[in-house]
Every structure is written in C-alpha cells, then in structure tokens.
mmCIF file of C-alpha atoms in Angstrom:
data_model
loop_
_atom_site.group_PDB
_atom_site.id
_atom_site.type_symbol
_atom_site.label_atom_id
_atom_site.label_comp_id
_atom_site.label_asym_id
_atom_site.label_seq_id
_atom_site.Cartn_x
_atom_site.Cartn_y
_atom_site.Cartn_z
ATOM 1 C CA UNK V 150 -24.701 -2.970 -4.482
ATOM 2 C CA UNK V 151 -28.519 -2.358 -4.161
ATOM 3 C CA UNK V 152 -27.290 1.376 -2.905
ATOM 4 C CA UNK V 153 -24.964 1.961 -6.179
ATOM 5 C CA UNK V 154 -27.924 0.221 -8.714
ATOM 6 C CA UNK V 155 -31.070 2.475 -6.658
ATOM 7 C CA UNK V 156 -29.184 5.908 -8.912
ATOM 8 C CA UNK V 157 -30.532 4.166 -12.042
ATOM 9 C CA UNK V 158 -33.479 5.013 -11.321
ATOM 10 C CA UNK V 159 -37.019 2.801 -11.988
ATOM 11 C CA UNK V 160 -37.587 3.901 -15.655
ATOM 12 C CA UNK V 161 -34.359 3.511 -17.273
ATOM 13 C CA UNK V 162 -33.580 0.054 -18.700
ATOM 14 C CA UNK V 163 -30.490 -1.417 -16.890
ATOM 15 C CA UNK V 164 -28.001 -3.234 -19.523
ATOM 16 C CA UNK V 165 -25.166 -5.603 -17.531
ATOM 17 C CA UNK V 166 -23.133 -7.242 -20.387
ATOM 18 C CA UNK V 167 -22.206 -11.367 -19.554
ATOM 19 C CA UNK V 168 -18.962 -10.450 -20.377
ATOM 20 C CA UNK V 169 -16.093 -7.967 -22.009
ATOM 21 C CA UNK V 170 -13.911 -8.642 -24.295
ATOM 22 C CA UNK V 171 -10.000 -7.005 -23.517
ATOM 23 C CA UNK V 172 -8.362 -6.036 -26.666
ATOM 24 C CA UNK V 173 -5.558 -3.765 -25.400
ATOM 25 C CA UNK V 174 -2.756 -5.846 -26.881
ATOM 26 C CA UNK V 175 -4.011 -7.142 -30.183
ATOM 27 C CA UNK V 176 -2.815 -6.250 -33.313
ATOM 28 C CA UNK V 177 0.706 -4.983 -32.442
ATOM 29 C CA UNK V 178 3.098 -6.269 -34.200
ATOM 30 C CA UNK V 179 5.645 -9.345 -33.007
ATOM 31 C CA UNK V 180 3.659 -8.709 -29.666
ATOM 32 C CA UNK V 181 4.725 -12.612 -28.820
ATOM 33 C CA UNK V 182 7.784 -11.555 -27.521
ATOM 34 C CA UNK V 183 6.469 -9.277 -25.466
ATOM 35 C CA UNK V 184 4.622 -12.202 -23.996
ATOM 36 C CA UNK V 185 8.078 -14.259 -23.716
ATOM 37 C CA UNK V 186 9.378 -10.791 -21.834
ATOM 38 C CA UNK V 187 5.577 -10.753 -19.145
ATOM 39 C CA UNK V 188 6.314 -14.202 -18.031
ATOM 40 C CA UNK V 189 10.345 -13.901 -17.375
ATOM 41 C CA UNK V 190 9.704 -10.498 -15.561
ATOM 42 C CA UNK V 191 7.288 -12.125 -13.415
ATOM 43 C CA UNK V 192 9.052 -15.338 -12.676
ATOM 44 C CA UNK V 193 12.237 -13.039 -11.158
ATOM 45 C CA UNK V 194 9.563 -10.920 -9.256
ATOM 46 C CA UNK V 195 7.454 -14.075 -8.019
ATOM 47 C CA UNK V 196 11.447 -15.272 -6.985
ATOM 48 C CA UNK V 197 13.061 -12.429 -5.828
ATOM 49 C CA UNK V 198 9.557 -11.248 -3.862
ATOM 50 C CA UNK V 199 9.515 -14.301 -2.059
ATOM 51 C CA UNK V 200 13.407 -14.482 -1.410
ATOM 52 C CA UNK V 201 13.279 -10.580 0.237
ATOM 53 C CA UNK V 202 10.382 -12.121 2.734
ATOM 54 C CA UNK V 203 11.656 -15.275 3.661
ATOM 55 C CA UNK V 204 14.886 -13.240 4.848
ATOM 56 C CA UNK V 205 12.831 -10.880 6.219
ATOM 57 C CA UNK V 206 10.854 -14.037 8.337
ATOM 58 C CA UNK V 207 13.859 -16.106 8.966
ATOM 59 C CA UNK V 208 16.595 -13.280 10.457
ATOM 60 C CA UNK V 209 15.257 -12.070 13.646
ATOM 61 C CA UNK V 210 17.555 -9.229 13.741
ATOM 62 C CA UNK V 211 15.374 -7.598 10.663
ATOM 63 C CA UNK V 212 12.026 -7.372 12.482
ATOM 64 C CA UNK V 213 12.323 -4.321 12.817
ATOM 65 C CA UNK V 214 9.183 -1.475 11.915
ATOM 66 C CA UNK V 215 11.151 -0.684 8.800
ATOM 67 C CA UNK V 216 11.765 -4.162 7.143
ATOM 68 C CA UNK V 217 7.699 -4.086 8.411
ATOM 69 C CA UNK V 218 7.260 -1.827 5.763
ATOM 70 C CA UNK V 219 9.434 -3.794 3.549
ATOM 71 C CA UNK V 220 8.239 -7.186 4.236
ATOM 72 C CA UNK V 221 4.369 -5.430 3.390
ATOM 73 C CA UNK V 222 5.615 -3.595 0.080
ATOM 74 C CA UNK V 223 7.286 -7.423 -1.282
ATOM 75 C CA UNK V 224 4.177 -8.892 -0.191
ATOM 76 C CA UNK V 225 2.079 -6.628 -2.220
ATOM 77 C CA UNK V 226 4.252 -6.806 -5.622
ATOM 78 C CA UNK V 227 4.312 -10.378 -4.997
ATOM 79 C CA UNK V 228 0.324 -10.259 -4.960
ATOM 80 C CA UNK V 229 -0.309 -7.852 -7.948
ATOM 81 C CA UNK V 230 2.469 -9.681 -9.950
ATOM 82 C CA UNK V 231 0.496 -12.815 -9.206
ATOM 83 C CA UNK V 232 -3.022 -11.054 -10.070
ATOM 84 C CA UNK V 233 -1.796 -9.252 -13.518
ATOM 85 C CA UNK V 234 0.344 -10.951 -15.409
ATOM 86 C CA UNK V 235 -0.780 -14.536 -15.385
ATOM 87 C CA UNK V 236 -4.129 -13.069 -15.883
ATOM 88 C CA UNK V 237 -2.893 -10.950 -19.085
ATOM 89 C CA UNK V 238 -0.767 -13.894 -20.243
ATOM 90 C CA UNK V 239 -4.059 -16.211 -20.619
ATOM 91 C CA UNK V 240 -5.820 -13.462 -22.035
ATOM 92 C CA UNK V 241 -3.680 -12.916 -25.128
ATOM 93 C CA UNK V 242 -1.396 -15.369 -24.908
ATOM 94 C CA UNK V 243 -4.020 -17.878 -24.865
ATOM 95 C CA UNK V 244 -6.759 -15.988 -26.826
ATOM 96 C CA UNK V 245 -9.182 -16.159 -23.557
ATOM 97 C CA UNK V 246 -10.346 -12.658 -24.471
ATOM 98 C CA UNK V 247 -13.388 -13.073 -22.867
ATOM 99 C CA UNK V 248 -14.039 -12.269 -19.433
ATOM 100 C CA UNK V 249 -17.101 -12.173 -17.695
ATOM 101 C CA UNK V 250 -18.790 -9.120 -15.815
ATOM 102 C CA UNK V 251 -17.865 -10.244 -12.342
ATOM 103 C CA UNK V 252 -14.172 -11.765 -13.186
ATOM 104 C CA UNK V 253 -13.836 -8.408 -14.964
ATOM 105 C CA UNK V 254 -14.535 -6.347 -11.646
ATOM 106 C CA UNK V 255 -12.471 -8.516 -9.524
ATOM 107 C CA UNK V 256 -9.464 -8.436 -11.374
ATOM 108 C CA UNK V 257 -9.859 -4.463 -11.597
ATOM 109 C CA UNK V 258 -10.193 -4.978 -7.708
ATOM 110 C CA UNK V 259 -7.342 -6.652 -7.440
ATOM 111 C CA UNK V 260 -5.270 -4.856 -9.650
ATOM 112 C CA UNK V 261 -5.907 -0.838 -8.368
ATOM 113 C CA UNK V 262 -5.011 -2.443 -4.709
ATOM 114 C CA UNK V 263 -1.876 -3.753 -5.460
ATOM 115 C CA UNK V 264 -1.138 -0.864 -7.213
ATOM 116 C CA UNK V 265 -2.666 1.670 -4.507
ATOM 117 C CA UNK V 266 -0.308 0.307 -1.710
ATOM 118 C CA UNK V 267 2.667 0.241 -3.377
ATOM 119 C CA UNK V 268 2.427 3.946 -3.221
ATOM 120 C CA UNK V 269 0.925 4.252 0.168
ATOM 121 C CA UNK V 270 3.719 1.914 1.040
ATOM 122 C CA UNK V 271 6.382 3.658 0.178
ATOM 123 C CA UNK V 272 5.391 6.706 2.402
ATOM 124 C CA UNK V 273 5.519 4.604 5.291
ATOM 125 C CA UNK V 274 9.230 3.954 4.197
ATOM 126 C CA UNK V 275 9.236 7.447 3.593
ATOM 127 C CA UNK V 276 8.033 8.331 7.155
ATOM 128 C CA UNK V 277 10.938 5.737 8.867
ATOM 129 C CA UNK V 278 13.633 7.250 6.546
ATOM 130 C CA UNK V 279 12.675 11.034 7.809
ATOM 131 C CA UNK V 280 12.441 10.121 11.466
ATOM 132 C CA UNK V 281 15.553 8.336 11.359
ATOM 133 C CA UNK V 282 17.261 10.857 10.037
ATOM 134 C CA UNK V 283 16.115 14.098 11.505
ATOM 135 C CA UNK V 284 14.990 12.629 14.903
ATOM 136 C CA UNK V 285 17.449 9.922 15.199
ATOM 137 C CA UNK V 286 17.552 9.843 19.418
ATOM 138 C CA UNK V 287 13.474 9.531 19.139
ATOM 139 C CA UNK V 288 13.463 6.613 16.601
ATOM 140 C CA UNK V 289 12.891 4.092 18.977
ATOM 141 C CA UNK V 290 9.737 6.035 20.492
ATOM 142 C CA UNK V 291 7.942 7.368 17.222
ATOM 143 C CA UNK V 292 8.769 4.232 15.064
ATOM 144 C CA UNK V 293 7.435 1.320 16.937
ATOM 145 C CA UNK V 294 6.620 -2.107 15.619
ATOM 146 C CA UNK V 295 3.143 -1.033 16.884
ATOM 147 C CA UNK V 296 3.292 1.800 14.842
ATOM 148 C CA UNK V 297 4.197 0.661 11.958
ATOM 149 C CA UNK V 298 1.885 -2.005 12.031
ATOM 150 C CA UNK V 299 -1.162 0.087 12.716
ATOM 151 C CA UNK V 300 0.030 2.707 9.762
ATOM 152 C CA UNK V 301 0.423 -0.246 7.231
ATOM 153 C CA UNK V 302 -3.241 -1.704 8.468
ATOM 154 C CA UNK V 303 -4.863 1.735 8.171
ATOM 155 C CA UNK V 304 -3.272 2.115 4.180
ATOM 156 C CA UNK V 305 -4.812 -1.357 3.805
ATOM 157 C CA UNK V 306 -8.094 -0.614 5.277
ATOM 158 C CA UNK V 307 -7.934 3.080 3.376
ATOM 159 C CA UNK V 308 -6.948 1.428 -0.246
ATOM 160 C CA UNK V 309 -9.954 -1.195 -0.075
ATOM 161 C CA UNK V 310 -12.599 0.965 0.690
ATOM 162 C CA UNK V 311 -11.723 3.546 -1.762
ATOM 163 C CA UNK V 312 -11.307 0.721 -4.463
ATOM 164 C CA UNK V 313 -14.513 -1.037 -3.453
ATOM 165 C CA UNK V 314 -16.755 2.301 -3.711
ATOM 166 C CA UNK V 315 -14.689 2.793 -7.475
ATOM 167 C CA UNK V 316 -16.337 -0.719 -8.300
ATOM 168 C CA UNK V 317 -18.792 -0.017 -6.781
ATOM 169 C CA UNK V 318 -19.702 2.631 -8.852
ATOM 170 C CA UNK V 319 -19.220 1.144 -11.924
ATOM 171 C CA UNK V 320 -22.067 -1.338 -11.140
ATOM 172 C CA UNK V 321 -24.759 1.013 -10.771
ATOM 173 C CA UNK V 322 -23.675 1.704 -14.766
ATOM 174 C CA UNK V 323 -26.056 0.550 -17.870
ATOM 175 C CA UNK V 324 -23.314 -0.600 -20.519
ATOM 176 C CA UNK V 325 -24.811 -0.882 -23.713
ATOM 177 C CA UNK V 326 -22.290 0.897 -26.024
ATOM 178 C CA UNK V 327 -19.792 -1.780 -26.515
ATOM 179 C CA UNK V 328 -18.232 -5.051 -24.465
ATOM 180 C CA UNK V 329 -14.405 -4.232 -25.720
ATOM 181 C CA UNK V 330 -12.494 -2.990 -23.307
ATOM 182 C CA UNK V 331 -9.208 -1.782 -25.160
ATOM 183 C CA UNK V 332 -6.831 -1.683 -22.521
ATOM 184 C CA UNK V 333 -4.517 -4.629 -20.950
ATOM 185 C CA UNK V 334 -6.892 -5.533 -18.084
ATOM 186 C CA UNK V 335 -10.035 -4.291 -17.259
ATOM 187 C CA UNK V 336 -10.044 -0.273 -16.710
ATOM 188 C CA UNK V 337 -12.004 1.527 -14.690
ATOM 189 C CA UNK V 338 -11.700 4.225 -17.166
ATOM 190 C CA UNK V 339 -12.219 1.894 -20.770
ATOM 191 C CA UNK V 340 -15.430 0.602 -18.511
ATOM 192 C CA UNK V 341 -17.598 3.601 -17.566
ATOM 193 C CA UNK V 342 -16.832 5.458 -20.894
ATOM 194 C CA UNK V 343 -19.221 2.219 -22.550
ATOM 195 C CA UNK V 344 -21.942 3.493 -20.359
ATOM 196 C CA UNK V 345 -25.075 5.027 -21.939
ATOM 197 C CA UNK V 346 -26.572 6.406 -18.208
ATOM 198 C CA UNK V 347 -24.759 9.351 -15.843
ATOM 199 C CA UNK V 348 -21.208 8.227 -15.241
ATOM 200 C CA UNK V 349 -20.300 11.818 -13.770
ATOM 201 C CA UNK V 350 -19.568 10.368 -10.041
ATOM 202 C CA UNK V 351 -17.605 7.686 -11.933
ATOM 203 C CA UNK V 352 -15.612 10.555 -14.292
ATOM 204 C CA UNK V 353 -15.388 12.356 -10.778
ATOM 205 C CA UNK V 354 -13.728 8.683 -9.273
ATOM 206 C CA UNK V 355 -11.344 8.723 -12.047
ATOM 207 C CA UNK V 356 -10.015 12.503 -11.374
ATOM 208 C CA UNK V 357 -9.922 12.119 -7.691
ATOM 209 C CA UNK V 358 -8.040 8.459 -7.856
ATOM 210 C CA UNK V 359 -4.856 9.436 -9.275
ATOM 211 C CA UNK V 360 -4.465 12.692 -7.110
ATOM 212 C CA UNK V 361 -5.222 10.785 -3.451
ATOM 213 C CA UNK V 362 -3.664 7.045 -4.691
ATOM 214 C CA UNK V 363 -0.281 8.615 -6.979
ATOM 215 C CA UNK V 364 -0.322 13.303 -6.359
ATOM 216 C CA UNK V 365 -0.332 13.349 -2.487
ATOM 217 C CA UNK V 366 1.861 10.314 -1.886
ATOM 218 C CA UNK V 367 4.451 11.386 -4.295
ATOM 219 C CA UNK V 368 3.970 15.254 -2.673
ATOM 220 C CA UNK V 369 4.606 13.899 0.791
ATOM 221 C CA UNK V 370 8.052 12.021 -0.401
ATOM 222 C CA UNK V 371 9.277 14.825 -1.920
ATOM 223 C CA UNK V 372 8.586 17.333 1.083
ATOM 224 C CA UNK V 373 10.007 14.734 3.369
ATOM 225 C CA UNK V 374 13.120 14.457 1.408
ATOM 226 C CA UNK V 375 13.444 18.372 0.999
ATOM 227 C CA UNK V 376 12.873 18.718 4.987
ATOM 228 C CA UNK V 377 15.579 16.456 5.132
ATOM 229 C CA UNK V 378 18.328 17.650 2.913
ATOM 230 C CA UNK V 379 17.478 21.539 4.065
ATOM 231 C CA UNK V 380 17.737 20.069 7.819
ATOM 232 C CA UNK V 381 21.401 18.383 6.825
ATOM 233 C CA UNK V 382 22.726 21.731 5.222
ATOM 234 C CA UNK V 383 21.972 23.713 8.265
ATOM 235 C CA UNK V 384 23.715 20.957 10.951
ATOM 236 C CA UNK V 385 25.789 18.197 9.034
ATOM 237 C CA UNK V 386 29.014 18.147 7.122
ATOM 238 C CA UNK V 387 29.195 17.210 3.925
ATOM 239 C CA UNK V 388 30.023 13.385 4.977
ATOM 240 C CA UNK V 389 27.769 12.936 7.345
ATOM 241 C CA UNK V 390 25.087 14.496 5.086
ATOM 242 C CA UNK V 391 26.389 11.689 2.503
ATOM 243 C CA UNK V 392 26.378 9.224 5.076
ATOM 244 C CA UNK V 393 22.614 9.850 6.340
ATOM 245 C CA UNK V 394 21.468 9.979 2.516
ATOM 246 C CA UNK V 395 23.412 6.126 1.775
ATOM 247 C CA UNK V 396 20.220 5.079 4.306
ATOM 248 C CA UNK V 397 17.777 6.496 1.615
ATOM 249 C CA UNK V 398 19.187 5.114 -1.594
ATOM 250 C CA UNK V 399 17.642 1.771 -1.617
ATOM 251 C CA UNK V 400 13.896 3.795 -0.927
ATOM 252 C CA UNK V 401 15.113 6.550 -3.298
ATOM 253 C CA UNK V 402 15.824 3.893 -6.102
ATOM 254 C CA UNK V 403 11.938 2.622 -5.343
ATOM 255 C CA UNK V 404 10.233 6.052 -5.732
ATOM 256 C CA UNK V 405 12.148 6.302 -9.223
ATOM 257 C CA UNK V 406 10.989 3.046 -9.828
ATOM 258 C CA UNK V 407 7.671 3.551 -9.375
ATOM 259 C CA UNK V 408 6.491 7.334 -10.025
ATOM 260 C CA UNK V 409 8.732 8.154 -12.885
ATOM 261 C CA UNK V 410 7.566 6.012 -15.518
ATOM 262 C CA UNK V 411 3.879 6.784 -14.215
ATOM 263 C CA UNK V 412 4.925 10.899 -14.845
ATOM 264 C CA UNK V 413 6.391 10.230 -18.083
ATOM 265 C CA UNK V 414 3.457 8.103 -19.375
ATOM 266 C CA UNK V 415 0.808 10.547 -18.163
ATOM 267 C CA UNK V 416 2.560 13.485 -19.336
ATOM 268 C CA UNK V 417 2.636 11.911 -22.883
ATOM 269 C CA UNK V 418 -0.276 9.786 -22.745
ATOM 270 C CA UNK V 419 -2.073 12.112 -25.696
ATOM 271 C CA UNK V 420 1.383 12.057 -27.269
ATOM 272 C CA UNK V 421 1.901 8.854 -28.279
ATOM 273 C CA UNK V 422 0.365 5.868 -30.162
ATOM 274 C CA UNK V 423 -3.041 4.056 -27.912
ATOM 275 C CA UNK V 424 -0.820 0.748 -28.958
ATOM 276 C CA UNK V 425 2.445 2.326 -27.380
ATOM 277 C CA UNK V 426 0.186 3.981 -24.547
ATOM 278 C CA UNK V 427 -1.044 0.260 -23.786
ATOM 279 C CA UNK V 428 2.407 -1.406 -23.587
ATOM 280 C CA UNK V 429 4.271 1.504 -21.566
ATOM 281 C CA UNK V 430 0.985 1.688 -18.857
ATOM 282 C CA UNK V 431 2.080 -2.541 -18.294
ATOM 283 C CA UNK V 432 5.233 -1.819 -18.409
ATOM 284 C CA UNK V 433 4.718 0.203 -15.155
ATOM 285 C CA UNK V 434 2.808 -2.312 -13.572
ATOM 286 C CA UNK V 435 5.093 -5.045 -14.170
ATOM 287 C CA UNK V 436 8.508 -3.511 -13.791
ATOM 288 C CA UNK V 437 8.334 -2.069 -10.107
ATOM 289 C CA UNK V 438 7.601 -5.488 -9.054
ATOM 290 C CA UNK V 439 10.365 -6.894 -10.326
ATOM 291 C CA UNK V 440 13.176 -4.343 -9.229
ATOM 292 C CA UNK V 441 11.937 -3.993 -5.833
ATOM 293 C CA UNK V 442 13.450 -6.751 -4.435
ATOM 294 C CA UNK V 443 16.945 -6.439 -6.646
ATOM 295 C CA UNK V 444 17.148 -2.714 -4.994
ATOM 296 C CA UNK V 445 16.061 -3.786 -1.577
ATOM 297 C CA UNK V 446 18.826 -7.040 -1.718
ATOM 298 C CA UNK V 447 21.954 -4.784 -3.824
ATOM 299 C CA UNK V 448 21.381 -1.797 -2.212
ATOM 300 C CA UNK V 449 20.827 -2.834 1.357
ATOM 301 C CA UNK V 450 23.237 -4.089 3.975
ATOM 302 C CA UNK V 451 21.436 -5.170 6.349
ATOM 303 C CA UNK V 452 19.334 -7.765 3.832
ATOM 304 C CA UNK V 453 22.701 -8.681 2.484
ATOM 305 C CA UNK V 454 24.457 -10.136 5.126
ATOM 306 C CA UNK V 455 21.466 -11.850 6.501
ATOM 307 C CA UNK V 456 21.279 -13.335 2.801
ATOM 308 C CA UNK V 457 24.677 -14.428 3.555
ATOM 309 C CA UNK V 458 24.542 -15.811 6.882
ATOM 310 C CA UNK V 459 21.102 -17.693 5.799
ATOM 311 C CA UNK V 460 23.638 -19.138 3.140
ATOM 312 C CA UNK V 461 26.096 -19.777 4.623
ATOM 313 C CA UNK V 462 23.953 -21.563 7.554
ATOM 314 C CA UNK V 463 22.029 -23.955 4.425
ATOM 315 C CA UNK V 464 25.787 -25.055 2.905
ATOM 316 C CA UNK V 465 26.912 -25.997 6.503
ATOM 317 C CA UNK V 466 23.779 -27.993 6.823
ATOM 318 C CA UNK V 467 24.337 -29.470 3.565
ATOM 319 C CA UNK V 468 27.681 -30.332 4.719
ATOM 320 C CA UNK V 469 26.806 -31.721 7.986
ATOM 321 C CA UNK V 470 24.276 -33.799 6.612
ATOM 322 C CA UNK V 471 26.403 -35.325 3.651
ATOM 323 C CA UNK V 472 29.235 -36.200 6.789
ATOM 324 C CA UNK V 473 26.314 -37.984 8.933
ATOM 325 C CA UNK V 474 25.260 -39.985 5.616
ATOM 326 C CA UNK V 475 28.920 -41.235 5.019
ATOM 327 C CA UNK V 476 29.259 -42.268 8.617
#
C-alpha cells in the first residue's frame, strides 16, 4: 500500500476516516419487507448453490470440463450471496451502519470478485457451448479438464488482481468530504467521489471496470452465439439447428439473468429515483444467485437425472436401513 499512499505526496495532509457510515437503504418506505424478501432469496441461493455442487461432487459421470465451469460459477454465487446479503441484512436490518475503513474495503473486495467471475464465468460456458457445437468431433481435444481448469484459474487470478489494484487505489485517497456512503455496500464509486486529493486514476478505474469486467464479456457471448447460429444456417436443418440450440438454453437463460437487468439499470440509472437506483443495483446482485441453480437443475438433463438417481439411491438407503433396524 506504501506504493498507492507515496502519490499523496509529502505536503498534503492525509485524512483516513475510522469508519463509513452506508445509508443506501434508509428512508424508503416499508423497506422491512424488502429485508423479509434479502434473507428468503438468499436462503434458496445458499440451498440451491450448495444442492447444484454436491451433485456436481457426488455423480462422477458430471466431471466433466463443462459442469467445471458450472461447479466454479455455483461456487462463486454461493460466495458473494454469503458476502452481501448477510452483510446488508446487519447493516440495516440491524442498524450496524457503521463500518470501519478496513471492513469497508474488504467487503468491496469481496463483493466486485464475486461479481467479476460470474461474468468471466459465463464465457468459459460460453467457450464449451461454441466448441461443442461448431467443432463437435474436436471437443474432446480443445475442451479438456486441464483446460478448463487452467481457464477458470487464470479468470480467478485476472479478477483479483484487477480488484486488488481498484482498492488499492482507493487507499492512496485523503477522504475528508463526508463518511456516508449512500449506496447498499461500500462503492468504489460513493468512496473516491468523498475524496478531497486527485482521484483521476480512480475515475479512470471506474470507466475501465465495467467495459473489461461486464462490455467485453458480454461482446464475446454474443459473437460466439452469432458464429454459431450463422454456422447452423449454412449446414444444419432446421431440427438439428433446434436441437444444437436446446444445449444452450440453460447458459442462455444465465446471460439473461445476469446482463439484462445490469443494461436496463445502467441505461436508466440517471432516469430514475437514487432510492429506486439503490434497490434495482441489489436486486442484480442478489437475483442471479438465486436463479442460477433453478436454471442449471430445470433446464438441464444431465443434472436432473443425477438429482434423481442421488434420490433415489438416499430413499433406498433409508429403506434398507429401517429393514436392518426391524430385524
């Protein structure tokens, strides 16, 4: 951090509040039930997270490089589920407003992650849909478990550093306009605009952020599915064109999950009320969480009848065991 503070310079006094104070959800009205809402929403994405995996761990038959992808993506919504909401809930739920400077920086750490590799993961998905597909006899060879592995390390590895140099930044900042932070968790962009020293690199982290962590990712799905359906026209049928896209549906339900309500929000974000603004950004980073793992287990076969057979394999147990206790 010694790098990030040296840009203050020797003659400027350096302010670091104790703590901030996060008033993004006070004040709206019946905002209780909102609360109720927070905690049921994460309680079926803590559960339904946690089933997809265990499936994933238990069947043998679905460790394959894609359910790699999937096991990563549950694991992440699992963790950012587990890093925002509780959080928010004891902040306003609880009237724990306060937070100090370094719990403030962590749990903006935590949160842009999660939130970074849930895009990043769904190009991987992205990537195994469009080699299936297109390059179906080559699968095997380009989609390896190594591969996949090594792609979903390197988003990892990729997400952290760029999220460690945003907080970084926002360390070397002197914040003496104000300790309320009027968002639902602690912004990078509510926290360098209470700076009273050059925040330019940090204005410049907050431009380039959305473009490399939500533009290119979403840019790269899109081309990939427009390679794909222009590749079906020119050497499928109709059904087998159908057939191929039934594969995507489960990953197409995720990107609509994810990027839409993001493109809406962003599009109207000067549009609408800071108080509706507030409650629609959470909404995004709740709700993706939530439905990934209701997609992934309605809209999948494969993680259907392994649901099944895991089932099916407990009530037999259940069975056996209640026979051997009579006896």
């Amino acid at each position: 951090m010694e790098f990030f503070n040296s840009a203050l310079g020797k003659n400027i006094s350096f302010v670091r509040p104790a703590y901030f104070i996060i008033s993004g959800l006070s004040g709206i009205p019946n905002i209780e039930y909102y609360y109720v809402f927070l905690f049921f929403v994460y309680i079926v994405s803590l559960l339904g997270n946690t089933a997809v995996m265990a499936v994933i761990y238990l069947d043998h038959n679905l460790r394959t490089p894609k359910y790699i992808a999937v096991f990563n993506l549950a694991f992440v919504d699992l963790f950012g589920s587990s890093a925002l909401v509780p959080k928010v809930l004891d902040i306003f739920l609880f009237d724990h407003r306060y937070i100090s400077y370094s719990d403030c920086l962590a749990f903006l750490f935590f949160c842009y992650t999660c939130l970074s590799m849930q895009s990043f993961n769904l190009v991987a998905l992205a990537y195994d849909r469009l080699i299936a597909i297109i390059f179906p006899l080559h699968y095997q060879v380009k989609v390896t478990h190594r591969f996949m592995l090594s792609l979903i390390v390197s988003f990892w590895v990729f997400v952290v550093i760029a999220v460690l140099i945003t907080v970084g930044l926002l360390t070397r900042l002197s914040l003496c306009k104000s300790v309320v932070i009027n968002s639902y968790f602690c912004d990078h962009g509510q926290i360098y605009r209470l700076s009273c020293n050059d925040h330019f690199p940090n204005y410049v982290i907050s431009l380039l952020f959305p473009v490399v962590i939500f533009w290119l990712p979403l840019v790269f799905i899109l081309l990939s599915y427009l390679y794909i359906g222009c590749t079906l026209a020119k050497v499928a049928t109709v059904q087998q064109g159908l057939k191929a896209f039934k594969t995507c549906i489960a990953h197409l339900s995720l990107v609509v999950v994810y990027f839409i309500p993001l493109l809406i929000v962003f599009t109207l974000m000067e549009k609408i009320h800071p108080n509706a603004r507030i409650v629609n950004l959470s909404l995004t980073s709740i709700f993706p969480p939530m439905l990934n793992p209701i997609i992934y287990v309605l809209q999948t076969q494969e993680i259907k009848e392994s649901l099944k057979k895991l089932l099916k394999i407990r009530k037999q147990s259940r069975i056996t065991l209640k026979k051997i206790t009579i006896m």
